[in-house]
Tab-separated table of C-alpha atoms in Angstrom:
chain	number	residue	atom	x	y	z
S	5	UNK	CA	96.582	112.594	93.040
S	6	UNK	CA	92.824	112.133	93.134
S	7	UNK	CA	92.544	108.509	92.102
S	8	UNK	CA	94.571	105.822	93.840
S	9	UNK	CA	96.658	103.709	91.398
S	10	UNK	CA	94.249	100.775	91.688
S	11	UNK	CA	91.218	102.868	92.563
S	12	UNK	CA	88.688	104.723	90.413
S	13	UNK	CA	90.017	107.243	87.922
S	14	UNK	CA	86.706	108.433	86.459
S	15	UNK	CA	83.101	108.821	87.589
S	16	UNK	CA	82.306	105.751	85.493
S	17	UNK	CA	84.858	103.806	87.530
S	18	UNK	CA	83.187	105.037	90.722
S	19	UNK	CA	79.797	103.815	89.500
S	20	UNK	CA	81.289	100.413	88.680
S	21	UNK	CA	82.879	100.198	92.133
S	22	UNK	CA	79.606	101.121	93.853
S	23	UNK	CA	77.760	98.560	91.748
S	24	UNK	CA	80.207	95.992	93.102
S	25	UNK	CA	79.569	97.060	96.704
S	26	UNK	CA	75.799	96.878	96.193
S	27	UNK	CA	75.992	93.494	94.445
S	28	UNK	CA	78.042	92.059	97.293
S	29	UNK	CA	75.623	93.510	99.852
S	30	UNK	CA	72.669	91.946	98.044
S	31	UNK	CA	74.468	88.616	97.943
S	32	UNK	CA	75.385	88.628	101.629
S	33	UNK	CA	72.448	90.616	103.030
S	34	UNK	CA	74.760	93.335	104.351
S	35	UNK	CA	73.426	96.706	105.505
S	36	UNK	CA	76.550	98.265	103.985
S	37	UNK	CA	74.405	98.310	100.859
S	38	UNK	CA	72.078	100.969	102.293
S	39	UNK	CA	74.531	103.857	102.079
S	40	UNK	CA	76.111	102.481	98.893
S	41	UNK	CA	72.700	102.503	97.181
S	42	UNK	CA	72.022	106.186	97.853
S	43	UNK	CA	75.633	107.142	97.145
S	44	UNK	CA	75.389	105.484	93.750
S	45	UNK	CA	72.322	107.598	92.976
S	46	UNK	CA	74.178	110.793	93.884
S	47	UNK	CA	77.141	109.726	91.739
S	48	UNK	CA	74.910	108.867	88.780
S	49	UNK	CA	73.353	112.322	88.997
S	50	UNK	CA	76.809	113.918	89.125
S	51	UNK	CA	77.762	111.933	86.016
S	52	UNK	CA	74.628	113.201	84.272
S	53	UNK	CA	75.486	116.754	85.288
S	54	UNK	CA	79.056	116.474	84.017
S	55	UNK	CA	77.868	115.109	80.665
S	56	UNK	CA	75.228	117.840	80.358
S	57	UNK	CA	77.400	120.811	81.325
S	58	UNK	CA	75.545	121.384	84.601
S	59	UNK	CA	78.669	122.139	86.620
S	60	UNK	CA	80.937	125.160	86.186
S	61	UNK	CA	83.913	122.881	85.516
S	62	UNK	CA	83.076	119.314	84.514
S	63	UNK	CA	86.664	118.071	84.567
S	64	UNK	CA	87.200	119.459	88.040
S	65	UNK	CA	83.919	117.943	89.241
S	66	UNK	CA	85.059	114.564	87.971
S	67	UNK	CA	88.285	114.919	89.967
S	68	UNK	CA	86.293	115.921	93.055
S	69	UNK	CA	83.896	113.013	92.638
S	70	UNK	CA	86.772	110.536	92.301
S	71	UNK	CA	88.650	111.953	95.299
S	72	UNK	CA	85.442	111.951	97.338
S	73	UNK	CA	84.471	108.386	96.418
S	74	UNK	CA	87.994	107.075	96.909
S	75	UNK	CA	87.839	108.014	100.576
S	76	UNK	CA	84.680	105.940	101.075
S	77	UNK	CA	85.814	102.997	98.953
S	78	UNK	CA	89.243	102.921	100.605
S	79	UNK	CA	87.695	103.052	104.084
S	80	UNK	CA	85.337	100.193	103.210
S	81	UNK	CA	88.126	98.061	101.733
S	82	UNK	CA	90.299	98.710	104.772
S	83	UNK	CA	87.487	97.652	107.107
S	84	UNK	CA	86.694	94.535	105.085
S	85	UNK	CA	90.334	93.442	105.148
S	86	UNK	CA	90.789	93.873	108.888
S	87	UNK	CA	92.312	97.348	108.820
S	88	UNK	CA	91.262	100.451	110.713
S	89	UNK	CA	89.698	103.300	108.716
S	90	UNK	CA	88.858	106.688	110.182
S	91	UNK	CA	86.815	106.440	113.367
S	92	UNK	CA	83.825	108.043	111.642
S	93	UNK	CA	83.683	105.267	109.061
S	94	UNK	CA	84.549	102.551	111.553
S	95	UNK	CA	81.435	103.420	113.559
S	96	UNK	CA	79.301	103.330	110.414
S	97	UNK	CA	80.647	99.945	109.322
S	98	UNK	CA	80.296	98.471	112.803
S	99	UNK	CA	76.697	99.711	112.947
S	100	UNK	CA	75.990	97.991	109.621
S	101	UNK	CA	76.495	94.667	111.398
S	102	UNK	CA	73.866	95.567	114.025
S	103	UNK	CA	70.124	95.154	113.594
S	104	UNK	CA	69.051	97.687	116.228
S	105	UNK	CA	69.506	100.968	114.269
S	106	UNK	CA	66.644	101.898	111.953
S	107	UNK	CA	67.413	102.301	108.251
S	108	UNK	CA	67.498	106.094	108.548
S	109	UNK	CA	70.173	105.874	111.260
S	110	UNK	CA	72.325	103.676	109.013
S	111	UNK	CA	72.008	106.224	106.209
S	112	UNK	CA	72.694	109.246	108.403
S	113	UNK	CA	75.886	107.907	109.953
S	114	UNK	CA	77.195	107.122	106.473
S	115	UNK	CA	76.279	110.610	105.280
S	116	UNK	CA	77.819	112.014	108.463
S	117	UNK	CA	81.206	110.407	107.779
S	118	UNK	CA	81.198	111.200	104.077
S	119	UNK	CA	80.010	114.816	104.205
S	120	UNK	CA	81.302	116.007	107.569
S	121	UNK	CA	84.746	114.422	107.150
S	122	UNK	CA	85.465	113.258	103.598
S	123	UNK	CA	83.959	116.069	101.531
S	124	UNK	CA	86.079	118.857	102.987
S	125	UNK	CA	89.225	116.796	102.464
S	126	UNK	CA	88.286	115.949	98.863
S	127	UNK	CA	87.468	119.596	98.105
S	128	UNK	CA	90.820	120.802	99.444
S	129	UNK	CA	92.621	118.092	97.457
S	130	UNK	CA	90.813	119.064	94.253
S	131	UNK	CA	91.087	122.852	94.620
S	132	UNK	CA	94.030	123.618	96.915
S	133	UNK	CA	95.085	127.032	98.146
S	134	UNK	CA	93.600	130.083	96.483
S	135	UNK	CA	91.753	127.943	93.914
S	136	UNK	CA	89.235	126.682	96.476
S	137	UNK	CA	86.690	129.577	96.305
S	138	UNK	CA	86.069	128.852	92.607
S	139	UNK	CA	84.759	125.409	93.588
S	140	UNK	CA	81.996	126.723	95.875
S	141	UNK	CA	79.048	126.689	93.464
S	142	UNK	CA	79.741	123.159	92.248
S	143	UNK	CA	80.338	122.109	95.859
S	144	UNK	CA	76.874	123.422	96.752
S	145	UNK	CA	75.305	121.684	93.762
S	146	UNK	CA	76.581	118.225	94.687
S	147	UNK	CA	75.341	118.741	98.239
S	148	UNK	CA	71.915	119.865	97.039
S	149	UNK	CA	71.641	116.696	94.948
S	150	UNK	CA	72.179	114.684	98.124
S	151	UNK	CA	69.772	116.833	100.156
S	152	UNK	CA	66.980	116.396	97.621
S	153	UNK	CA	67.643	112.671	97.349
S	154	UNK	CA	67.409	112.350	101.123
S	155	UNK	CA	63.996	114.045	101.014
S	156	UNK	CA	62.818	111.358	98.595
S	157	UNK	CA	64.282	108.632	100.769
S	158	UNK	CA	62.430	109.880	103.836
S	159	UNK	CA	59.169	109.593	101.861
S	160	UNK	CA	59.874	106.201	100.293
S	161	UNK	CA	61.133	104.580	103.494
S	162	UNK	CA	57.502	104.223	104.589
S	163	UNK	CA	57.311	101.175	102.306
S	164	UNK	CA	59.736	99.269	104.548
S	165	UNK	CA	59.427	101.347	107.724
S	166	UNK	CA	55.724	102.225	108.062
S	167	UNK	CA	56.114	104.067	111.356
S	168	UNK	CA	59.111	106.200	110.308
S	169	UNK	CA	56.765	109.208	110.127
S	170	UNK	CA	56.513	109.076	113.905
S	171	UNK	CA	60.140	110.156	114.176
S	172	UNK	CA	59.565	113.850	113.556
S	173	UNK	CA	56.514	113.957	115.824
S	174	UNK	CA	58.391	112.231	118.639
S	175	UNK	CA	61.613	114.119	118.029
S	176	UNK	CA	59.913	117.484	117.897
S	177	UNK	CA	59.944	117.459	121.675
S	178	UNK	CA	63.656	116.748	121.968
S	179	UNK	CA	66.831	118.362	120.693
S	180	UNK	CA	68.195	115.158	119.161
S	181	UNK	CA	70.708	114.895	116.349
S	182	UNK	CA	68.819	112.226	114.420
S	183	UNK	CA	65.874	114.611	113.992
S	184	UNK	CA	67.719	117.869	113.451
S	185	UNK	CA	70.458	116.298	111.269
S	186	UNK	CA	70.844	118.819	108.461
S	187	UNK	CA	72.595	118.432	105.131
S	188	UNK	CA	72.805	122.234	105.005
S	189	UNK	CA	74.693	122.378	108.298
S	190	UNK	CA	76.916	119.470	107.261
S	191	UNK	CA	77.653	121.208	103.965
S	192	UNK	CA	78.625	124.452	105.711
S	193	UNK	CA	80.887	122.585	108.117
S	194	UNK	CA	82.473	120.619	105.273
S	195	UNK	CA	83.215	123.847	103.397
S	196	UNK	CA	84.667	125.430	106.518
S	197	UNK	CA	86.925	122.400	106.948
S	198	UNK	CA	88.008	122.636	103.297
S	199	UNK	CA	88.994	126.294	103.824
S	200	UNK	CA	91.014	125.200	106.857
S	201	UNK	CA	92.910	122.534	104.893
S	202	UNK	CA	93.333	124.208	101.496
S	203	UNK	CA	96.112	126.690	102.447
S	204	UNK	CA	98.068	124.068	104.421
S	205	UNK	CA	100.667	121.701	102.880
S	206	UNK	CA	99.176	118.213	102.665
S	207	UNK	CA	101.897	116.688	104.812
S	208	UNK	CA	100.494	118.815	107.678
S	209	UNK	CA	96.897	117.631	107.274
S	210	UNK	CA	97.160	114.735	109.734
S	211	UNK	CA	96.414	116.764	112.854
S	212	UNK	CA	93.389	118.669	111.514
S	213	UNK	CA	91.928	115.519	109.951
S	214	UNK	CA	92.398	113.558	113.173
S	215	UNK	CA	90.675	116.257	115.206
S	216	UNK	CA	87.850	116.553	112.715
S	217	UNK	CA	87.396	112.769	112.631
S	218	UNK	CA	87.038	112.693	116.424
S	219	UNK	CA	84.293	115.348	116.329
S	220	UNK	CA	82.440	113.643	113.481
S	221	UNK	CA	82.663	110.302	115.296
S	222	UNK	CA	81.081	111.879	118.371
S	223	UNK	CA	78.169	113.047	116.232
S	224	UNK	CA	77.795	109.512	114.850
S	225	UNK	CA	77.579	108.202	118.403
S	226	UNK	CA	74.757	110.641	119.163
S	227	UNK	CA	72.891	109.656	115.983
S	228	UNK	CA	73.144	105.995	117.017
S	229	UNK	CA	72.251	106.653	120.660
S	230	UNK	CA	69.967	109.708	120.690
S	231	UNK	CA	68.996	109.770	124.336
S	232	UNK	CA	65.278	110.119	124.994
S	233	UNK	CA	64.476	109.341	121.365
S	234	UNK	CA	65.893	105.811	121.651
S	235	UNK	CA	62.630	104.332	122.954
S	236	UNK	CA	60.702	105.837	120.047
S	237	UNK	CA	63.233	104.406	117.611
S	238	UNK	CA	62.793	100.952	119.111
S	239	UNK	CA	59.046	101.239	118.477
S	240	UNK	CA	59.700	102.315	114.882
S	241	UNK	CA	62.206	99.474	114.495
S	242	UNK	CA	59.622	96.930	115.665
S	243	UNK	CA	57.544	97.679	112.546
S	244	UNK	CA	60.440	98.069	110.140
S	245	UNK	CA	61.264	95.363	107.601
S	246	UNK	CA	64.198	93.107	108.469
S	247	UNK	CA	64.666	92.122	104.817
S	248	UNK	CA	67.957	93.831	103.955
S	249	UNK	CA	67.702	92.981	100.262
S	250	UNK	CA	64.219	94.457	100.006
S	251	UNK	CA	65.364	97.648	101.733
S	252	UNK	CA	68.295	98.003	99.319
S	253	UNK	CA	65.858	97.492	96.432
S	254	UNK	CA	63.617	100.281	97.771
S	255	UNK	CA	66.604	102.623	98.108
S	256	UNK	CA	67.665	101.748	94.561
S	257	UNK	CA	64.248	102.887	93.316
S	258	UNK	CA	64.155	106.316	94.998
S	259	UNK	CA	63.499	109.006	92.399
S	260	UNK	CA	66.542	111.077	91.510
S	261	UNK	CA	66.271	114.884	91.737
S	262	UNK	CA	65.864	117.029	88.645
S	263	UNK	CA	69.016	119.055	87.988
S	264	UNK	CA	67.045	122.174	87.057
S	265	UNK	CA	65.352	122.072	90.453
S	266	UNK	CA	68.742	121.496	92.096
S	267	UNK	CA	70.087	124.640	90.418
S	268	UNK	CA	67.036	126.671	91.410
S	269	UNK	CA	67.408	125.666	95.043
S	270	UNK	CA	71.130	126.387	95.099
S	271	UNK	CA	70.492	129.890	93.735
S	272	UNK	CA	67.753	130.501	96.291
S	273	UNK	CA	70.028	129.444	99.131
S	274	UNK	CA	72.829	131.708	97.930
S	275	UNK	CA	70.571	134.712	97.265
S	276	UNK	CA	70.958	137.562	99.796
S	277	UNK	CA	68.112	137.801	102.284
S	278	UNK	CA	66.362	141.012	103.285
């Protein structure tokens, strides 16, 4: 079952739930709103694609979107009510209470948990067994939407983090996860994990999910504490806005990708190379 009994059942429900998370974050000044803001943009674009026939199977994409979002929303609710979500999400939520990470770190550890852990699980739930391969193109499309949105975020963050451009110049000298973090790699790993889960009965998923969560949590730790790059991040942080509400507003205004460009890029990535 993709939607929990009291959870979202449609993409519209997901948008409403994310609006609630963002509204609460704006009210309380919580950095939880950073990831929620970009996730809402991805979800809105998925909704547009479903309505416009962009995906191979709109009904299936709605089920995937609901299953995917339910994992995030359930983890957040569990954390807010004193429970213990997956370690990957726990690290992200704990970091949201800390002022030291730069905005990009907050976003990347949320993306890390949701793509590297949740997406593979949601894909296997939506298209179990031999059905999974038919999901691949739509799986790639939703990931490309996120990748293109992240490109826009990196540009627009300069408004609240004027020295964020230093990150790539500093990081170019080091092999650090925060610089080399790749949606393409995360997507490939998420698909590989989905192919691992899909043939297995769901009551046997606990072990693989636990092992995957541990690996994803280790990556989150590296993103938060990237070795030699930490000093550079502290310099960037010293010039970054501390106004959480303003940062959420900037993230809310990031331009959404054009679906035709998304499709073009997905086809280019899947085209055979010489």
